[in-house]
PDB file of C-alpha atoms in Angstrom:
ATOM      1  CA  UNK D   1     -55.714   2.463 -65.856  1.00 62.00           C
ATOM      2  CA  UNK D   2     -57.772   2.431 -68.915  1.00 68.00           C
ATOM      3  CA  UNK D   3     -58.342   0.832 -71.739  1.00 72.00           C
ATOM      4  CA  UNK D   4     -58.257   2.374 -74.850  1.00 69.00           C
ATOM      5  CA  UNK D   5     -60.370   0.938 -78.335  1.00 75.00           C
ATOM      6  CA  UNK D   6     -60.418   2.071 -81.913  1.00 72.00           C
ATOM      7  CA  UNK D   7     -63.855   2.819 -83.390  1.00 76.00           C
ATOM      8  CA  UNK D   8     -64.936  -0.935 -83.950  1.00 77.00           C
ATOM      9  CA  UNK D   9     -64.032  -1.376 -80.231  1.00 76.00           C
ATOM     10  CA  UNK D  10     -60.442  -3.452 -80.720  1.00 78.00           C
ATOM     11  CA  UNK D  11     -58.254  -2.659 -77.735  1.00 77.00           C
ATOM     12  CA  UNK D  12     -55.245  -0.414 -79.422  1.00 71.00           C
ATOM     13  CA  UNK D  13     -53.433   0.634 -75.544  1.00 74.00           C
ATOM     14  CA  UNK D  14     -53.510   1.512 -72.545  1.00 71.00           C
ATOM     15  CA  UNK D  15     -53.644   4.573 -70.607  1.00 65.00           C
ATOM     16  CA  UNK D  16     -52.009   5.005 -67.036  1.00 67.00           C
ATOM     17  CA  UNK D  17     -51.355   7.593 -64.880  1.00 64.00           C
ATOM     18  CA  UNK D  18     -48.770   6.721 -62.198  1.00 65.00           C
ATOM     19  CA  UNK D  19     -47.860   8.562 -59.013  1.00 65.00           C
ATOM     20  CA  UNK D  20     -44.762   8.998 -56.899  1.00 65.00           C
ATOM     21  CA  UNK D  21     -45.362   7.366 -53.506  1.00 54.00           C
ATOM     22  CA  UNK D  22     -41.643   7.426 -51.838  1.00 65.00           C
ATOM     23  CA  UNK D  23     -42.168   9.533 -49.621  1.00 70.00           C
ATOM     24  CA  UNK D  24     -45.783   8.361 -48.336  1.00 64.00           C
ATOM     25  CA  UNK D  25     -43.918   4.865 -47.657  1.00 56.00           C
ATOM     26  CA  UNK D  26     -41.057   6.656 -45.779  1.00 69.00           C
ATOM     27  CA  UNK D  27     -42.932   8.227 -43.957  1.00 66.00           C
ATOM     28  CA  UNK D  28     -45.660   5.158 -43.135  1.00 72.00           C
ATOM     29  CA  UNK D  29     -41.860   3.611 -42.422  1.00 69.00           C
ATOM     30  CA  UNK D  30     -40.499   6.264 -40.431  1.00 77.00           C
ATOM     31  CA  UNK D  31     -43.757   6.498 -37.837  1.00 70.00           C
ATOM     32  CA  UNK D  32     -43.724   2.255 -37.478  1.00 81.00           C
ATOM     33  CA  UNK D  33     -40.237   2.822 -36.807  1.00 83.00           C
ATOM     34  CA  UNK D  34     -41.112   5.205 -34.080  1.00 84.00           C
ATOM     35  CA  UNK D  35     -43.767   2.937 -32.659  1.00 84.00           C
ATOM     36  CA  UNK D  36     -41.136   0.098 -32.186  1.00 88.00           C
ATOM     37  CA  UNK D  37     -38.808   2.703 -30.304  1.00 91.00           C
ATOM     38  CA  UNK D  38     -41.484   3.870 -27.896  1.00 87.00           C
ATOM     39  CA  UNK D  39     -42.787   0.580 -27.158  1.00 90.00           C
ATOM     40  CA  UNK D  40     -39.541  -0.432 -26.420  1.00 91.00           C
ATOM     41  CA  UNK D  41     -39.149   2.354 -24.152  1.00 90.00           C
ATOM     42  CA  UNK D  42     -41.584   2.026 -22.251  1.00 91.00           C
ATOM     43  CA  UNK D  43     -41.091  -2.205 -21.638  1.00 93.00           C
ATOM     44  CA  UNK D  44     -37.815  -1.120 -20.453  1.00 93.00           C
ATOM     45  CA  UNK D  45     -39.228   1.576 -17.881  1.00 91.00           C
ATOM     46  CA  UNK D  46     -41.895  -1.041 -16.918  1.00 91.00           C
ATOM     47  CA  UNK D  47     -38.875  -3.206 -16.380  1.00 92.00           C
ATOM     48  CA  UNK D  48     -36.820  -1.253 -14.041  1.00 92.00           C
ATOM     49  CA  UNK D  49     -39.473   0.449 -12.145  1.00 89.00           C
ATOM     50  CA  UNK D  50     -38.739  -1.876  -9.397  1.00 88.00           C
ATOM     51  CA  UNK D  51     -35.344  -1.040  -8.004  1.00 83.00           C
ATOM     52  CA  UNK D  52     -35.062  -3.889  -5.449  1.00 82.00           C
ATOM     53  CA  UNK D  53     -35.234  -6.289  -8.223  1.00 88.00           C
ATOM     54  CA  UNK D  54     -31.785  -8.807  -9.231  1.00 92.00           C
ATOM     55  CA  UNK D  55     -29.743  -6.929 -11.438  1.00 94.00           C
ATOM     56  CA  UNK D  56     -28.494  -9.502 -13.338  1.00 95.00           C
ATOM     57  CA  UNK D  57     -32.129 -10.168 -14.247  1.00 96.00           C
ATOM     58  CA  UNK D  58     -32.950  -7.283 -15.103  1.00 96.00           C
ATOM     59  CA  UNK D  59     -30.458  -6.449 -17.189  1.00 97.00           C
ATOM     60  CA  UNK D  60     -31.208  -9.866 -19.562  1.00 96.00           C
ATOM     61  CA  UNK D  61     -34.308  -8.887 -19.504  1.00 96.00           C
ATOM     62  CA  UNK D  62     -33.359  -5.625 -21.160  1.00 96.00           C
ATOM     63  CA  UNK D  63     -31.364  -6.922 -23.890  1.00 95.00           C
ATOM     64  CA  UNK D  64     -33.690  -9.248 -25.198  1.00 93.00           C
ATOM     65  CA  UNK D  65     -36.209  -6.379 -25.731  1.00 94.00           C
ATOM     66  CA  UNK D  66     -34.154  -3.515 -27.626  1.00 96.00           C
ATOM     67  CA  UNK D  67     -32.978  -6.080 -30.755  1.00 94.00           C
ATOM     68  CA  UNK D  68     -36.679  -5.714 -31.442  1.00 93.00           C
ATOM     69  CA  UNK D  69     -36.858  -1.489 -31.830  1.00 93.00           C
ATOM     70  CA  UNK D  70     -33.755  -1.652 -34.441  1.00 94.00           C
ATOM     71  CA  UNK D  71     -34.757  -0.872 -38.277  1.00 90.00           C
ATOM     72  CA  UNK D  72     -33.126  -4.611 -38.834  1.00 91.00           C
ATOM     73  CA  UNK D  73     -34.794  -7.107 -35.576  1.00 93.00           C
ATOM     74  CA  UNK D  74     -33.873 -10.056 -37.783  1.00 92.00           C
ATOM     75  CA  UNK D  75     -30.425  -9.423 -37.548  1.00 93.00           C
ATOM     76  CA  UNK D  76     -30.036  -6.935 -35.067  1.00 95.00           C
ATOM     77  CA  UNK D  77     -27.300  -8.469 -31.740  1.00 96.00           C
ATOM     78  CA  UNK D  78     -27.415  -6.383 -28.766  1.00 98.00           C
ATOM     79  CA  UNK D  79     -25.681  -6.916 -25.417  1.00 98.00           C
ATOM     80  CA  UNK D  80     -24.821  -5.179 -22.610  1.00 98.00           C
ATOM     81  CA  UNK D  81     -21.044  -5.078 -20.201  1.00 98.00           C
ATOM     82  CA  UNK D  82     -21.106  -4.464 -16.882  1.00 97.00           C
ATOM     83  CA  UNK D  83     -18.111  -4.655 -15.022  1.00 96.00           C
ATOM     84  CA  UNK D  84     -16.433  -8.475 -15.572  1.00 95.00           C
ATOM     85  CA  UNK D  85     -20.366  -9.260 -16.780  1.00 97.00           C
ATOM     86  CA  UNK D  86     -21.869  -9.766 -20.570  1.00 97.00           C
ATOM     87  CA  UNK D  87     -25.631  -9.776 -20.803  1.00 98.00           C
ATOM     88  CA  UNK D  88     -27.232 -10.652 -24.239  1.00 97.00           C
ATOM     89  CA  UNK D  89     -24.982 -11.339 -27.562  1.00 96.00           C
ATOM     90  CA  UNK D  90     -21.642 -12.707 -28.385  1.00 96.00           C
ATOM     91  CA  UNK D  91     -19.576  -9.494 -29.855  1.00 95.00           C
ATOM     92  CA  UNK D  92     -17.982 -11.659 -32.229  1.00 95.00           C
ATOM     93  CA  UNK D  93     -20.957 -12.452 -33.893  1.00 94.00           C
ATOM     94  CA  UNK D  94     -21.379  -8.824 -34.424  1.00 94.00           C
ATOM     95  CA  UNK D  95     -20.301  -6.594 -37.244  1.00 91.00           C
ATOM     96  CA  UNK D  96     -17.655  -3.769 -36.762  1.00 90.00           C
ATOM     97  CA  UNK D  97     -20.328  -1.428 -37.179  1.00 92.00           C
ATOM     98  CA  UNK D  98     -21.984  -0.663 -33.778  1.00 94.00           C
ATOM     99  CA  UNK D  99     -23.714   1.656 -31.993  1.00 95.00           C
ATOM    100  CA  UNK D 100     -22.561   2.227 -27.922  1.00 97.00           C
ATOM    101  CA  UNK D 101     -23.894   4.018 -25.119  1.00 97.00           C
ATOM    102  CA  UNK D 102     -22.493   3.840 -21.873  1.00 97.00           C
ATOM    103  CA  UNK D 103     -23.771   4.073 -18.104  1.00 97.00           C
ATOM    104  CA  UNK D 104     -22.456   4.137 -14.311  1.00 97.00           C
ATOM    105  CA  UNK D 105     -23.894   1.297 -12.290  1.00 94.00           C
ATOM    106  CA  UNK D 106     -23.553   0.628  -8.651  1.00 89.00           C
ATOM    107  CA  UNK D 107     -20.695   1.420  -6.626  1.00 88.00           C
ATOM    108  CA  UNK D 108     -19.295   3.150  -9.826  1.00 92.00           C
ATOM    109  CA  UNK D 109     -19.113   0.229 -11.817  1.00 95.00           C
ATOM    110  CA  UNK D 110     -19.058   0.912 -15.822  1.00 97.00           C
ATOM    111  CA  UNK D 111     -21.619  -0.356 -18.366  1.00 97.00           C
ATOM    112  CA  UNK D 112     -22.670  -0.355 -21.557  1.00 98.00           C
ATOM    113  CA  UNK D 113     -25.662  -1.020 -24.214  1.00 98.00           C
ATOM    114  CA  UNK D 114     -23.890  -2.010 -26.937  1.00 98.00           C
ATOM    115  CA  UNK D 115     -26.255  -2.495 -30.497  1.00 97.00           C
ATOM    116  CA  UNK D 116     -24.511  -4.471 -33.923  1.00 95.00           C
ATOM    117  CA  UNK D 117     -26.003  -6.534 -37.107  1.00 94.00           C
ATOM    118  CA  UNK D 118     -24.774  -9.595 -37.951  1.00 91.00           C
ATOM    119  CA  UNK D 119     -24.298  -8.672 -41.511  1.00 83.00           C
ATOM    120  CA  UNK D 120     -22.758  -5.142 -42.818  1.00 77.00           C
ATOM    121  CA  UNK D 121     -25.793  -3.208 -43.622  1.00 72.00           C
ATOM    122  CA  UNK D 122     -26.234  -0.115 -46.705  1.00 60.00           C
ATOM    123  CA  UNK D 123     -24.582   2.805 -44.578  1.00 62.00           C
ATOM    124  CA  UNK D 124     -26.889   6.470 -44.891  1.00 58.00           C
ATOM    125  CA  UNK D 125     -25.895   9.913 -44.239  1.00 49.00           C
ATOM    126  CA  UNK D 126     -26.300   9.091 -40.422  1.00 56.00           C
ATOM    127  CA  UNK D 127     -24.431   5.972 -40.527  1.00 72.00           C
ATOM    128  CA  UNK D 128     -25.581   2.179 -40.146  1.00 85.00           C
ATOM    129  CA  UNK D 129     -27.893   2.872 -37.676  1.00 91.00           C
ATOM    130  CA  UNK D 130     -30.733   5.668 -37.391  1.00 89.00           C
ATOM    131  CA  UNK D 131     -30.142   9.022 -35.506  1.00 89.00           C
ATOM    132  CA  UNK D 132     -33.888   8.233 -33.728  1.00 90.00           C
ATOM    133  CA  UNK D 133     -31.718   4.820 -32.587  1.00 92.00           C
ATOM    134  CA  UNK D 134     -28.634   6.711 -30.658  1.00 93.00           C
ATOM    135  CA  UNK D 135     -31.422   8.588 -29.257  1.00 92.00           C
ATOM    136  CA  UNK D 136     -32.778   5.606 -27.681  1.00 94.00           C
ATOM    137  CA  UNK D 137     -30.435   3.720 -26.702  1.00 95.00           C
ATOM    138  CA  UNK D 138     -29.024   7.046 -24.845  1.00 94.00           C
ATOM    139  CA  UNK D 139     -32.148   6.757 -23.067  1.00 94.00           C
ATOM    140  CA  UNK D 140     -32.528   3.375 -21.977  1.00 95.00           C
ATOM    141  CA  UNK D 141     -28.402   3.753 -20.396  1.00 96.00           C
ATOM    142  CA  UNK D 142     -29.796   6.459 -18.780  1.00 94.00           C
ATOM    143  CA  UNK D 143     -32.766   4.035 -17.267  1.00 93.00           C
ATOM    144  CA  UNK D 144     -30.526   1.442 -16.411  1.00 96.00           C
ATOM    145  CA  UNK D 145     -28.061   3.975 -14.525  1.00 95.00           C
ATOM    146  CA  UNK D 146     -30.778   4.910 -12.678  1.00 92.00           C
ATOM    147  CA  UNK D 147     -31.881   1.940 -11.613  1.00 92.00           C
ATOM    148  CA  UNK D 148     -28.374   0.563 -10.816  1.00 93.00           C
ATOM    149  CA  UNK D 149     -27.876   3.404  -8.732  1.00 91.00           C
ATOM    150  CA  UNK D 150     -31.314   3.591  -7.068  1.00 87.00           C
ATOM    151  CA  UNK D 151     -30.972  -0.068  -6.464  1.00 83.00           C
ATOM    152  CA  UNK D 152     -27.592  -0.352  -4.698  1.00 78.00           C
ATOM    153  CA  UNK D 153     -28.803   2.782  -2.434  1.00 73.00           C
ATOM    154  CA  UNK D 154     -32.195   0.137  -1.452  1.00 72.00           C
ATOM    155  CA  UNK D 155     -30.084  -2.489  -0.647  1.00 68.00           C
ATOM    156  CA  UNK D 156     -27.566  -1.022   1.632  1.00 66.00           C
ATOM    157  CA  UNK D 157     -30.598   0.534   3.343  1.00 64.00           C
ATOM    158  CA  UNK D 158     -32.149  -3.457   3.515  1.00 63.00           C
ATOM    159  CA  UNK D 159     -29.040  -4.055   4.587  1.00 61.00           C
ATOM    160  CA  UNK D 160     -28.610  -1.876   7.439  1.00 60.00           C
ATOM    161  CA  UNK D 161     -32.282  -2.524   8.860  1.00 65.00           C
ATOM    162  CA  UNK D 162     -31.454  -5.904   8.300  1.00 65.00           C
ATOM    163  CA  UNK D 163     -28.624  -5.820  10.800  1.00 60.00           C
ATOM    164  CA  UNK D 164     -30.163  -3.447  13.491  1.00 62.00           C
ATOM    165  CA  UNK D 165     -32.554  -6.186  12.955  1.00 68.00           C
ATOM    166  CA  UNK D 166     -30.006  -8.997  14.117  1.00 69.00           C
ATOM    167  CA  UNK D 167     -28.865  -6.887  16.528  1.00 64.00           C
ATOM    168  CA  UNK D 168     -32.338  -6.008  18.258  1.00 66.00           C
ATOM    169  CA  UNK D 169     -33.254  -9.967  18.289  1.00 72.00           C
ATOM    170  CA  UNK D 170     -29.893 -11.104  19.869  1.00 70.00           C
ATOM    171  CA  UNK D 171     -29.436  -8.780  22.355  1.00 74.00           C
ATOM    172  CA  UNK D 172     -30.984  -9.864  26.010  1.00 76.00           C
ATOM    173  CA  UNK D 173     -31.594  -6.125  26.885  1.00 82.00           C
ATOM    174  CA  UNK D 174     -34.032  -4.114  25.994  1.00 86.00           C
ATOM    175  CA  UNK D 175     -33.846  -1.969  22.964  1.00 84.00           C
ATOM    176  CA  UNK D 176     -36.313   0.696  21.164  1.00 85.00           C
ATOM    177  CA  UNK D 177     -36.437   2.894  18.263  1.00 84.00           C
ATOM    178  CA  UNK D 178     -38.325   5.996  19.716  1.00 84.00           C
ATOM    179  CA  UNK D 179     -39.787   8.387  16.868  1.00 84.00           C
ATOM    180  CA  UNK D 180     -38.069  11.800  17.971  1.00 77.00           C
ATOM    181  CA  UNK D 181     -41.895  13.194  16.782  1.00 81.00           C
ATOM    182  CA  UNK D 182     -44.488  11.037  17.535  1.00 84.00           C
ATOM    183  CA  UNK D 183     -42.446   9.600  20.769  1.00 83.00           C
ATOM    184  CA  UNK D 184     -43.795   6.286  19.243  1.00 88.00           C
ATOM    185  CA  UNK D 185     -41.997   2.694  19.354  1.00 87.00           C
ATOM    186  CA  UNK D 186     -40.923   1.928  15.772  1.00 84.00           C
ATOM    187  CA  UNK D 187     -38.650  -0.277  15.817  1.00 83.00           C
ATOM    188  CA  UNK D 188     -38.251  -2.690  19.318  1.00 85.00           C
ATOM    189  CA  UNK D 189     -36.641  -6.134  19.904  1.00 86.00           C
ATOM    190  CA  UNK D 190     -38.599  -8.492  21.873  1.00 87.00           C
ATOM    191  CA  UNK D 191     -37.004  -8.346  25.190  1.00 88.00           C
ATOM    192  CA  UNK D 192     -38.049  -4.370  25.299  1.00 89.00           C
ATOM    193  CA  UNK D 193     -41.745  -6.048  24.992  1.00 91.00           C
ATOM    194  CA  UNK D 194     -41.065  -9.225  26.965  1.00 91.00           C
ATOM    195  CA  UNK D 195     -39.903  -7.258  30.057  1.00 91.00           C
ATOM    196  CA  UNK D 196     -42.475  -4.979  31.016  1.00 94.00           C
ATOM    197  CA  UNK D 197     -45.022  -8.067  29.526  1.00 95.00           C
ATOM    198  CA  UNK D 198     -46.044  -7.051  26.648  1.00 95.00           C
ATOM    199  CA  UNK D 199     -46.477  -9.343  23.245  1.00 94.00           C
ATOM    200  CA  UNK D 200     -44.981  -7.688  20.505  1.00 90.00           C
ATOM    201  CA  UNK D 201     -48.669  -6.462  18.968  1.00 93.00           C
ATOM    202  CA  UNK D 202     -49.702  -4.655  22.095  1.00 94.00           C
ATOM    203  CA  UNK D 203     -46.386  -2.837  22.517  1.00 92.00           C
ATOM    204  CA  UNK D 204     -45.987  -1.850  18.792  1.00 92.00           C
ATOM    205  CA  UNK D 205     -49.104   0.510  19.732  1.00 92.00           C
ATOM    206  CA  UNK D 206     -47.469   2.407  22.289  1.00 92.00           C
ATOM    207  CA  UNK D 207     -45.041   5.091  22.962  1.00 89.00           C
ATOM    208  CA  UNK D 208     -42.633   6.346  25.580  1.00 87.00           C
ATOM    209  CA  UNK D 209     -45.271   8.501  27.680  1.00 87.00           C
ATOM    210  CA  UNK D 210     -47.178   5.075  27.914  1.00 90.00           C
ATOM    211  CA  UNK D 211     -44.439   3.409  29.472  1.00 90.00           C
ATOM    212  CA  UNK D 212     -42.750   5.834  31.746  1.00 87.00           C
ATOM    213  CA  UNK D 213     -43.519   6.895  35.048  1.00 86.00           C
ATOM    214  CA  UNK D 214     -43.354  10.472  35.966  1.00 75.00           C
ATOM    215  CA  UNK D 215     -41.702  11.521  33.354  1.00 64.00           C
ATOM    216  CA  UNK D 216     -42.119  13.164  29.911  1.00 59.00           C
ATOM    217  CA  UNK D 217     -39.638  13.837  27.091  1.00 59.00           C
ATOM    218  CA  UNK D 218     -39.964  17.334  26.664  1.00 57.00           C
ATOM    219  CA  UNK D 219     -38.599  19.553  23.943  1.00 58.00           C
ATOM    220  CA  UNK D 220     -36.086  20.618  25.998  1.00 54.00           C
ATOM    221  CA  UNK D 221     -34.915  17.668  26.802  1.00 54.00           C
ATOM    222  CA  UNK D 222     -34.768  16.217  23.063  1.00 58.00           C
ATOM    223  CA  UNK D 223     -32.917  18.960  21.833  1.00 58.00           C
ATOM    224  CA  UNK D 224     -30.393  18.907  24.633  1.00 54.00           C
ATOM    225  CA  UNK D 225     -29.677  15.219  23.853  1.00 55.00           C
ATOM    226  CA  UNK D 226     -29.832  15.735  20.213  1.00 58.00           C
ATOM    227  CA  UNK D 227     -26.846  17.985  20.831  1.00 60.00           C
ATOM    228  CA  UNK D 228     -24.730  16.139  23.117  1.00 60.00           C
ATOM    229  CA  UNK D 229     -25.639  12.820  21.067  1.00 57.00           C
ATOM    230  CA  UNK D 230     -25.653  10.447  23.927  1.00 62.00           C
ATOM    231  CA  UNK D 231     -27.645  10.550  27.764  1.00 65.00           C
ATOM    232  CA  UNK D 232     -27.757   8.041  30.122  1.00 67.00           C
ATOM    233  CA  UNK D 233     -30.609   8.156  33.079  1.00 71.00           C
ATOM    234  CA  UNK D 234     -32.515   5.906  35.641  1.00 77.00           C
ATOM    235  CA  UNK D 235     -36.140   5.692  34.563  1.00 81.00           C
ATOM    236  CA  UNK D 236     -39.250   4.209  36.444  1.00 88.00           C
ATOM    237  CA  UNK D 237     -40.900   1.792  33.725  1.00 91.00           C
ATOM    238  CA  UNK D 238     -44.869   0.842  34.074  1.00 91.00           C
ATOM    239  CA  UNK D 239     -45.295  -2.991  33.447  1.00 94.00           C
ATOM    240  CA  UNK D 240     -48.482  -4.262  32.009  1.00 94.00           C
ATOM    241  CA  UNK D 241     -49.670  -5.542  35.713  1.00 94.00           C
ATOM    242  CA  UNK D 242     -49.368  -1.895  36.877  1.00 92.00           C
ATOM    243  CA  UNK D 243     -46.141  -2.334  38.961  1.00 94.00           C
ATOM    244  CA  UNK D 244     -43.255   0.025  38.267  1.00 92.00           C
ATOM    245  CA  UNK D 245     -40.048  -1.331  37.341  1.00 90.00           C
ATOM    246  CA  UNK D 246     -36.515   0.477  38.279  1.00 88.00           C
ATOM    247  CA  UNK D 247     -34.465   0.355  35.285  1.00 84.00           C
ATOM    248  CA  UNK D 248     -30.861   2.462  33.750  1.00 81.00           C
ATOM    249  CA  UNK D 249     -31.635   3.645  30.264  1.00 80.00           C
ATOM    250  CA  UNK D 250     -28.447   4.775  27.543  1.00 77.00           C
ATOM    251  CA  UNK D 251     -29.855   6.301  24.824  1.00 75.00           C
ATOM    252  CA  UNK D 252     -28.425   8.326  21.571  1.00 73.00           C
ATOM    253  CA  UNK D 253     -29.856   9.635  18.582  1.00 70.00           C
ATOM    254  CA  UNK D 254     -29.506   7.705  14.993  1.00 68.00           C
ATOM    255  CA  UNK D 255     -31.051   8.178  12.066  1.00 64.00           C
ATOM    256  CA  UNK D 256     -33.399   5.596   9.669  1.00 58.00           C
ATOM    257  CA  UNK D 257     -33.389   5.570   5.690  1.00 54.00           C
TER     258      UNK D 257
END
């Protein structure tokens, strides 16, 4: 602005010149609003990058970061359903206006991120809530059916090791895991290790040709048993003190996750 004076120098106006700035603030609006998505994005990623992790928790942990990345935070309610489970906001707090993206969990269990205001807001040409918004929360369902899915496949592996695990401790014979490869122990209870008197660190180093007495497993002979998926033999077993032990082995093939 400036001022403008007559000839003795008494102010008479003003002059101004004035610019449009809409669409530098939209725009200054429009990349913050980006920033917020992205962020969110990738705190959600971070979140679910372990699949072993609770579900339950994971999934509140989830909600209580996307109200944040809405164009509205203050008043933004999001939750999610799983199954019989709510994480996150009370629906009937929410206004009928909402934005929903849905997911398949584990063992084909439905979800979805649901995303509401608590107040109607000014609807645009896209709606209540940005197209950039859809977007994301279409991505972060995506992330969470991921790591549902992952998750659930982890666990039933845990699961299963955990009860070959049970198995292999109560059982008062001797059983290995042989590595069809390496012909290495890798997986043994502790009578396997107790009986030719081994501890369980000196016997996790060896391997069949280590422990058996004239005899080799050749390729032969693990492709034969691979196909008929079960053999039974007598074997000659070295103990630790050097003596050779007698003993019936049953084996069959299985495979590990």
């Amino acid at each position: 602005r400036l001022a403008l004076r007559d000839e003795v120098g008494d102010p008479v106006g003003v002059l101004g010149v004035a610019r449009d700035i809409t669409s530098t603030f939209r725009a200054r609006t429009e990349l913050g609003q980006r920033v917020k998505e992205l962020a969110c994005l990738y705190d959600v990623f971070r979140l679910t990058e372990d699949t072993a992790r609770d579900p339950d928790e994971v999934l509140g942990a989830v909600v209580g970061r996307v109200a944040g990345a809405l164009q509205f935070p203050e008043s933004a309610l999001v939750w999610i359903e799983y199954g019989e489970k709510r994480f996150g906001a009370d629906p009937a707090q929410a206004s009928r206006e909402r934005l929903r993206r849905e997911f398949t969990g584990a063992a084909g269990v439905r979800g979805a991120l649901l995303a509401s205001y608590r107040d109607p807001r000014p609807t645009a040409a896209s709606g209540v809530f940005l197209v950039e918004e859809g977007e994301l929360l279409q991505a972060l369902a995506q992330r969470l059916e991921t790591f549902l899915q992952e998750g659930e496949a982890i666990r039933e592996s845990q699961g299963r090791r955990e009860l070959l695990q049970r198995v292999f401790a109560a059982a008062a014979e001797g059983i290995v895991v042989v590595d069809a490869r390496t012909r290495k122990f890798v997986e043994f209870n502790d009578a396997a290790a107790l009986g030719l008197g081994y501890t369980r660190e000196e016997f996790a180093v060896l391997g069949v040709e280590d422990v058996l007495v004239g005899q080799a497993l050749t390729p032969e002979w693990v492709g034969g048993f691979r196909s008929e998926g079960r053999a039974a033999l007598d074997s000659r077993h070295r103990h630790k003190d050097g003596s050779v032990r007698l003993r019936e082995v049953q084996s069959r093939p299985i495979h590990l996750d």
